[in-house]
Every structure is written in C-alpha cells, then in structure tokens.
C-alpha cells in the first residue's frame, strides 16, 4: 500500500461490495432459508457475538461444524474482525483433532453438538483452554446481538484462515492464508469458472453446493466465489449421499466439487437413477479416473478434473473439453488458471516429467512452527508440490504420480496412477490401488489391490495382463508395469479427506 | 509484500502466465497475423529495442499510434521493463498534444508516420527532447533484436501507464495507473464479462476488436483481458466505419466497445445492411440512449451500457438484462462490478440523487502535478465522479447527469441526459443535445440543439412539447423541463474522445 487515500486493501469483506444486487438471493442450510440481505445482517451480528466473547484482532477462532450457513458466516465474520478462522478437520482421529487444536492455540472454539464431548475434553485438559461456544445456541446468540458493526480496515496481508493438511505423512501440518490471497483466489476463480465451456463451469446463475467439506481448504474457495457472485448456495450438513442427491434435485443444484470417493458414493446410491441430473462437479484431491468420469456422464454429471492441494489455496489448474477437443481429457489435472506459472524441471530419472512447481498469488507462505518444511516447500521461491508431472503441448498439466508413489522398476518409472486408471476398467472391480514394494532384483515391483464387484471373484493375473496388453503395445506403460500380485480387499484405506492411504497399503504387504 | 519466498507481486507480465495454452491463437493487425507465441517473442525483442534506446526503469515511453499490434506490444513490454507507458491522445489539438508530451517528460517517443511532423517539431522545440523512434522502422528494429530478455521483478505499486483525461474543462490532466491496479482491473473484468448473460459478455471464445482508441484509458483495459484469456484479437488501425465493419465481418469479431458516436457512425454506414451482425458492444463515455440501443439491436448489435471514466481505470459498472428482466435497462450505467463500492450521498438539492462516489482497487491515485485537484478527487477517501446518480433498488447505478450539466430550473433539477434521451426519439432528428442557460426568472432554462434528418426541417417546439407530454404526465420529467428554444445545427461539437462538448454549446448561445 502506498498511503494514498486511493489505497484499497484486498480484504475478504470487499467480496461483499456487490451484495445490494442480489439482496433477495437465497442461502439454504439446515432446513432454513436466508436471503443475502439477512446474511449481511447476520455477519454483523456474529461479529458482535464474537467480540462479546472476547475475540480481538490476531486471535484464533476454531470451528468444528458440518457444512452450514454458520460456517459460511464464520468464513466472513471471523476474518472481517481481524481474527483468524481455524477450520478444524473433524474427520481426523480424536487425538489428531486435539493435536491440531492445541497447535493453533485457538482462543474461542465454536462446536457443533456432534463434537461436544471432544471440545469439552480438550478444553478441560488444556493449559490455556479456549472459550467454548456451542453451535446449538448459535441462533439464539445471533438473535440477541446488535445488528450494527464497524468492520476494521485491515492490512491485506493479515492472516485470515488456518487449517491442517490431511497429514498423509506424519502429523498434520498447519497452513494459513491471508485476506489478499483469498481475494485473489476468488477473483481468479471467477474468471476461470465463468470462462469454461458451457456446462463445465460456474456462473452467477448456477446453484452451488459444496461436497468437499468446509473445514478443508475453504471448500476449495467456492463459498467465497458463490457469495461474491450472488449465486444461490446450498449447504448440506454432514455428507450423506442420499441427502446430497435430494438437495441437488430439490434445490436445483448445478455446481459442486468433491473428491473421487464422494462421486463414487453418489453413483452407488440407489436414488441416483430416479432422475436425470444436470450437474457440473469439479473433481480434485485425487485423480479422476476415466472409468469414473464416463460412469458419471451416463447420469448427466459432467465431472471435470482440477488440481490443487492444501498448500495452494487450493485451485491452480482446471480441465476443460473445448480446446483439447476431447472430453476424455477432462480427467486431466487441467490448464493453469490465470496468474499461475507452472514448471516441471526434469529430474534426470525421467525425460518426460519432473516435479510440478508453482508460482501464484495465493499459495501458502509455509507451515506453522516448521521452518524446515517451509523452506523445503519454497526452495528457489517456487512451491514444490512433490507431484511428478509434465506440461503437455497444449499447456495442460498431466500428473504422472506422487513422487513418493511412483514405482521404480526395471530401471524405469511406472506411474501408479496410470496403472490404476487402466486396471479400474476391469469389469470385476469396484476400486483399485497400486503400490510399489521393494524387490531385490527389480528395485520395486507393483502390487495391485482390488475391491471386487460384490459376489464376483477378484480378477486373475491373466485377465489383468490381458487388460494391460494394449497399453503396453502402444507404449502407455512399460512391460515392467504388469503387477505380479493381486490382493483383494473389501475396502481400501483412506485418509480424512478421502484420499487413498498408500502408506498403509505398502505397510500391509511388507 | 511480506518478504517471504511466496511473495507474488501483481505485475502486468503475470497476465501472460497462461500463454502456453493458446500459443497458436491469432492477433490480427495492419493486414498481418501474429500468433501469441510470436507475440511473446516480440515482447522480448521490443524490450531489447527499448533498452538499446536507453530506456531504464522509471523512465517514460510515449506512444503516438493508431490501434495496432505495436500498441499492444507497448502495453506489455514498456511496463514489463519497469518503464511507464504514456499513451498520447492523438485526437487532441496539436497544442494540447504538445502540452501532454511536455508534461509527461517522456524520454522516448514512438510515433506513427501520421504524426512525424508533430513529433519532430516537439522534439526540436523541447529543452529536454525525447529520443524519437519511428514506427515505420518498428518491424526492422524488432527483427534485428535479440529474442531473450530477463524481465525484472518489480514492486506491484510501480507506475505502469499514464495518459491525459479528455480535458472537458481546462487543460487535460494526467492520470496514472500501477501494475497492481491494471492486473486487478483485468481480473475483475474477466469475472464480470464472462458472468454476463449469453450474448452480453466477453469470453475466451470471443473475437475482440477495440473501437475506443488504445490511447484512451487502455482501450478500457480490454486488450489486457483479451491477452490474459487468449482470445483472438483484431486491431483496426485508424478508425474508419467501413473498415471496422469489414473487419467485424471478415475476422468474425463478436466483442467490442465504443462511445455512442462511433456506434452512430457504424449504423449510418451503407455497408451495415449488407449482412446480419452478431456483435456485443459495450457503450461508455456517454450515456447510451434507448433510441440508439434499439436501432443497434435491429442490426444484431447488442449494445450494453457501462460506466467509467479516465480516473477509474476505467470500468466500474456494467449493465445486463437478465436480473432486471428488461432489455430496456441495458442502457443504464449498470451494476457495480466485483470489489467496487458505490454510494451517492444526498446533496440536499435532490432527494433522489447525489454525487456518485466510488472505492475500487484500480482507481487512479490522483492527477500529475495537481495536488489540489487530486485532493478534491479523493476527499474523504472516496473518488468523486462529479456525476449525479442514484443507486436503484436492484443495485444498479443510474446516472442522472454530469453535475455541471444538470439544469436547475423553477427550483427543480432537470437532467439534460433524460431530456436528450426523450428528444432523440423525435422522427426528424439525428442527434440532440440539451444545455441549460442562465435565466433571470427561472435560474436556468433548457435549450435544445438538434441535428435534423437530412432534407427535413428541424422539429417545432409544439412537436417537442407533444413528444414530452407522456413523460411529464408520468412524472419522468418536470413540466419545467420543456425547452423553449430549439437550435438547429448540421453537427454537434465533440471532444477528442467523442463526448458532446456542452461547454462550447453553452458559450454559443450566451
């Protein structure tokens, strides 16, 4: 900022500037309906409630809730008073939740009744316990609060949010984002999603419902975008596939986002066949397999791959069909969005791919209380994703694999993702996973885990070999990639955000 | 900026991050075609040419050119090396052009052959003459330049552009914009224009051609947006209506912007009837009259009102049809775009309207060498537009009039714009203008200027009275608003950017 009267910091509250244009638009949550005009008043009421609870600029307010209007209100009101919103991953194990709460030193903890015991146990065992605020009393407190509040003008580099990564390796790590970063992510998403081909994006005329939880990377930032645009918003509470489908149908939801696991659950619902859907869903967190994309398409769901991670705010790339000319490519990580620079410096081990490294105005500055990991994340001033990727000729990013999941066998690199995408097409499997295990002769060898179709035997090695033969012939995978072991499971282990837990699969066979 | 390795300044060069996605897309100019890949290389070549001419960060590079690929390249390369691009309004009178050149202290002046004499005269009469660079040699110089250039990482508050207002009152005043402001304007426009209803916006699949000159407020910022999106761009040189229509047809132009005068000229072209058009045109600079909007619509042109001024970067509001439910409202100044706060504090003279005041992240910090005018522009940290306006119930801005043009008569305010909009519907007129002149009894009285339809007499006072009667009955205008004098002219005086010169009309009758 320059100190001039024209200075305009990029603050979350500025996303509300256009609100008079859609004062009557709806926000649906918990069986209730709120207008945006009510939402604006409720933000001022919540600001008064928080202030009365002793919240001051720089303090941390932790929230444990399912997706709701309450969460949306906290997304705005907490940072707008200068405090930091900690979105607690309630899908973690209790010990990990306690770890994240302790690390963030929240002064106030808002909890849904489902988490009362955990919240109270934490408070009573903590040396500096947070003040507890029961969401059960939320509406009463708001109703009793004054409707006036003067939000302060903050520095745009003020921290706005903090949350923990899903912790695929070791304890979850806390990342945080500033007002400026969240505003820029929102602006970039507005331009990106509205510029998608028809039926592949998100515009103000769409109806929005999150299906990645609001505790995880700001539900991919979409509640901020939906609010800035004035779109109708639907918050589904705790995720239940039948309830998600009911809301989609009854509220006319047209735009959502989720991990592949949630999409799989929706497709497995009996109620999904009851009606044709028209629904655009951005898929992230894990790769969107071609088999899943096609199955979704049969139900009227346009599933579109995106790319991001907790550290990246999250969205840095999004797929689209038009320029590539092929809907099959919708499953890719996608095209970098405006202002995002992506590079994949060659590693030497593979002349096709390298670690994906990023620069964008909304990437976290680092991990809380972990300067070593932060420095590694930002070596050479590029964010290191630890994903092996390549930039295709059309500018799109193709993720080859997580660097730690890629299988080194026979002197070549085999992508576990590619192998999974191919094996998932086997008619007798519901789900698959591939991990590499150490092998004296080959370095590593791929092991295939399958969840067979109910009441069907798992596929034989011969049938997998048959399935992979064309991909070997056309050079998609090396001949070393054929798994020589198949392990059948009733389900695959996943972490709190629905990602495959490959570390535990590897451990289980070593 | 925080000093962290994650810092990412908002720089004009960052708008090029997605360029690998549309390397083969076209830029059409001067009868030539360039790909975006060539454009990127040419920027590096231009940066070398400028550096060889002695251009250093902080210096000013002035450009006198018609709309061209050269201008687009200067839009990027000059700020990207840390210099300031001065876009010279070549439509001003020679003395005023000299005034603007002198005030900006440009160290280098790039000139089109059409302005050779003026450029050479200026240089020879200047105490600190700029180095002259003839656009006639532009291609030769670029071809000879190295194709590598390391653009510096700048502070985002570095000045990027400067130009002069059209100077409706007194000498033109210089405004300037920073990298940050231009990037934020571009991002906000991307989200706004792609979120317009179908046929009323600008998406990456559109074909863009400016029709407000590139010397004036960065052609409304659209060349930056078109480049960020990777849209096909067409630059039409010096504006000739038949040539604009030819390019629209042959290059498939779907999105443009202009002042009402240019739209009027297009509609008056004989060639416009040769084919049906599909063309979205944002109209700004002056109000879009309903008569003109409807006439354009008959030719397949969707004309949409916008609002902005030199000081505002420029776009702060844009009309759309859907939410209002009425295409008639497309002529309004429009809805504030994201991040734009608008207010119209009541003046006391009128309980419906007040001066439109704005806050947005891309408004100029002030006028060069004029701290008094700058302080007045930013009184109370809001930008004062000197437009009388109101915010409608749906959140849209309706401009009542320029404060200095509103007619105070019989104790009431009469909008000259409203009167013009109504009188323009008279079948015997091509154009109209209304100004107030001092009157001892009434304070001011409206005078109507008309340009009659060729070979028809000007309208009588009685027929104007007849035309206005319904608007008086329904309260749209006061009965004091009926002009009691009609003056016929063969054309109306306009300033360099096509706006009516009401000061000169007033002088002519006093």
Coordinates of C-alpha atoms in Angstrom, one line a residue, chain A residues 298-480:
Chain A
X298 CA -24.2 -41.5 -18.0
X299 CA -26.0 -39.9 -15.1
X300 CA -25.8 -36.4 -16.5
X301 CA -22.9 -35.4 -14.3
X302 CA -20.1 -33.5 -16.0
X303 CA -17.1 -34.4 -13.9
X304 CA -14.1 -32.2 -14.5
X305 CA -10.6 -32.7 -13.2
X306 CA -8.9 -29.9 -11.3
X307 CA -5.6 -29.6 -9.5
X308 CA -4.6 -28.2 -6.1
X309 CA -3.6 -29.1 -2.6
X310 CA -3.9 -27.6 0.9
X311 CA -0.8 -25.6 0.3
X312 CA -2.1 -24.0 -2.9
X313 CA -5.3 -22.3 -1.7
X314 CA -6.2 -24.7 -3.4
X315 CA -7.1 -24.4 -7.1
X316 CA -4.3 -23.8 -9.6
X317 CA -5.5 -25.8 -12.6
X318 CA -8.8 -26.8 -14.2
X319 CA -9.6 -29.0 -17.1
X320 CA -11.9 -28.2 -19.9
X321 CA -13.0 -30.0 -23.0
X322 CA -13.1 -27.4 -25.8
X323 CA -9.6 -26.6 -26.6
X324 CA -8.4 -30.1 -26.3
X325 CA -11.2 -31.3 -28.5
X326 CA -11.6 -34.4 -26.4
X327 CA -13.9 -35.0 -23.4
X328 CA -11.5 -37.8 -22.4
X329 CA -9.1 -35.1 -21.4
X330 CA -11.5 -33.7 -18.8
X331 CA -9.9 -36.1 -16.4
X332 CA -6.5 -34.3 -16.6
X333 CA -5.3 -32.0 -13.8
X334 CA -6.1 -29.3 -16.2
X335 CA -4.9 -25.9 -17.5
X336 CA -3.2 -23.5 -15.1
X337 CA -5.6 -20.7 -14.2
X338 CA -4.8 -17.0 -14.7
X339 CA -1.6 -15.8 -12.9
X340 CA -0.4 -19.3 -12.2
X341 CA 3.0 -20.2 -13.5
X342 CA 3.8 -24.0 -13.6
X343 CA 7.0 -25.7 -14.4
X344 CA 8.3 -29.3 -14.2
X345 CA 12.1 -29.2 -14.2
X346 CA 13.4 -32.6 -15.4
X347 CA 14.6 -34.8 -12.6
X348 CA 17.1 -36.7 -14.7
X349 CA 15.4 -40.0 -13.9
X350 CA 12.7 -39.4 -16.5
X351 CA 13.0 -37.2 -19.5
X352 CA 9.2 -36.8 -19.8
X353 CA 8.4 -35.5 -16.3
X354 CA 9.6 -33.6 -13.3
X355 CA 8.4 -32.2 -10.0
X356 CA 5.5 -29.8 -10.6
X357 CA 6.5 -26.4 -9.2
X358 CA 4.2 -23.4 -9.0
X359 CA 4.0 -19.7 -8.5
X360 CA 0.7 -18.0 -7.9
X361 CA -0.6 -15.1 -5.7
X362 CA -2.5 -17.4 -3.4
X363 CA 0.0 -20.1 -2.3
X364 CA 0.6 -20.5 1.5
X365 CA 3.8 -18.9 2.8
X366 CA 4.6 -22.1 4.7
X367 CA 3.8 -24.4 7.6
X368 CA 3.2 -23.2 11.1
X369 CA 6.1 -24.0 13.5
X370 CA 8.0 -25.9 10.9
X371 CA 10.6 -23.7 9.2
X372 CA 12.5 -26.7 7.8
X373 CA 9.4 -28.0 5.9
X374 CA 8.5 -24.4 4.9
X375 CA 12.0 -23.8 3.4
X376 CA 11.7 -27.1 1.5
X377 CA 8.3 -26.2 0.3
X378 CA 9.6 -22.9 -1.1
X379 CA 13.1 -23.8 -2.3
X380 CA 14.2 -21.4 -5.1
X381 CA 11.0 -19.4 -4.5
X382 CA 8.9 -22.0 -6.3
X383 CA 6.3 -24.1 -4.4
X384 CA 7.3 -27.7 -4.6
X385 CA 4.2 -30.0 -5.0
X386 CA 6.0 -33.3 -4.7
X387 CA 3.9 -34.4 -7.6
X388 CA 5.6 -35.8 -10.7
X389 CA 4.1 -34.1 -13.8
X390 CA 4.6 -32.9 -17.3
X391 CA 3.2 -29.9 -19.2
X392 CA 1.6 -31.1 -22.4
X393 CA 1.9 -29.3 -25.7
X394 CA -1.5 -27.6 -25.2
X395 CA -0.3 -26.1 -21.9
X396 CA -2.2 -28.5 -19.6
X397 CA -0.7 -30.2 -16.6
X398 CA -0.6 -34.0 -16.5
X399 CA 0.1 -35.5 -13.2
X400 CA 2.2 -38.7 -13.5
X401 CA 2.1 -39.6 -9.8
X402 CA 3.0 -38.5 -6.3
X403 CA 6.8 -38.6 -6.3
X404 CA 6.7 -41.0 -3.3
X405 CA 4.1 -43.3 -5.0
X406 CA 5.8 -43.6 -8.4
X407 CA 7.2 -47.2 -8.8
X408 CA 10.8 -47.6 -9.9
X409 CA 11.1 -51.0 -11.5
X410 CA 13.5 -52.5 -14.1
X411 CA 15.3 -49.1 -14.3
X412 CA 12.0 -47.3 -15.4
X413 CA 9.4 -45.2 -13.7
X414 CA 5.9 -46.6 -13.6
X415 CA 3.1 -44.3 -12.6
X416 CA 0.8 -46.0 -10.1
X417 CA -1.9 -43.6 -11.2
X418 CA -1.8 -44.7 -14.8
X419 CA -1.8 -48.3 -13.7
X420 CA -4.8 -47.7 -11.5
X421 CA -6.6 -45.9 -14.3
X422 CA -6.1 -48.9 -16.6
X423 CA -6.9 -51.6 -14.0
X424 CA -10.1 -49.7 -12.9
X425 CA -11.6 -50.6 -16.3
X426 CA -11.7 -54.3 -15.4
X427 CA -15.3 -55.3 -15.2
X428 CA -14.9 -57.3 -12.0
X429 CA -13.6 -54.4 -9.8
X430 CA -15.2 -51.6 -7.9
X431 CA -11.9 -49.9 -6.9
X432 CA -8.2 -50.5 -7.3
X433 CA -4.9 -49.2 -5.9
X434 CA -1.3 -49.9 -6.9
X435 CA 1.7 -49.5 -4.7
X436 CA 5.3 -50.4 -5.2
X437 CA 7.1 -52.8 -2.8
X438 CA 10.8 -53.3 -2.5
X439 CA 12.3 -56.1 -4.7
X440 CA 15.9 -57.2 -4.7
X441 CA 16.1 -57.8 -8.4
X442 CA 13.9 -55.1 -9.9
X443 CA 14.2 -52.4 -7.3
X444 CA 10.4 -52.3 -6.8
X445 CA 7.5 -54.3 -8.1
X446 CA 3.9 -53.1 -8.4
X447 CA 1.2 -54.8 -6.3
X448 CA -2.4 -54.4 -7.3
X449 CA -5.1 -54.1 -4.6
X450 CA -8.7 -54.6 -5.7
X451 CA -12.1 -54.3 -4.3
X452 CA -14.1 -56.8 -6.3
X453 CA -17.6 -56.3 -7.5
X454 CA -19.9 -57.8 -4.8
X455 CA -20.4 -61.6 -5.3
X456 CA -17.8 -61.7 -8.0
X457 CA -14.3 -63.2 -7.7
X458 CA -11.3 -60.9 -7.9
X459 CA -9.7 -60.6 -11.3
X460 CA -6.9 -63.1 -12.2
X461 CA -3.4 -62.0 -13.0
X462 CA -4.0 -63.4 -16.5
X463 CA -7.1 -61.2 -17.0
X464 CA -5.2 -58.1 -15.8
X465 CA -2.3 -59.0 -18.1
X466 CA -4.9 -59.2 -20.9
X467 CA -6.4 -55.8 -20.0
X468 CA -3.0 -54.1 -19.9
X469 CA -1.7 -55.6 -23.2
X470 CA -2.9 -52.8 -25.5
X471 CA -1.4 -50.1 -23.2
X472 CA 1.9 -51.9 -23.3
X473 CA 1.8 -52.3 -27.1
X474 CA 1.1 -48.6 -27.6
X475 CA 3.8 -47.5 -25.1
X476 CA 1.4 -46.1 -22.5
X477 CA 3.1 -48.2 -19.9
X478 CA 6.2 -50.3 -19.7
X479 CA 6.1 -54.1 -19.8
X480 CA 7.6 -53.9 -16.3

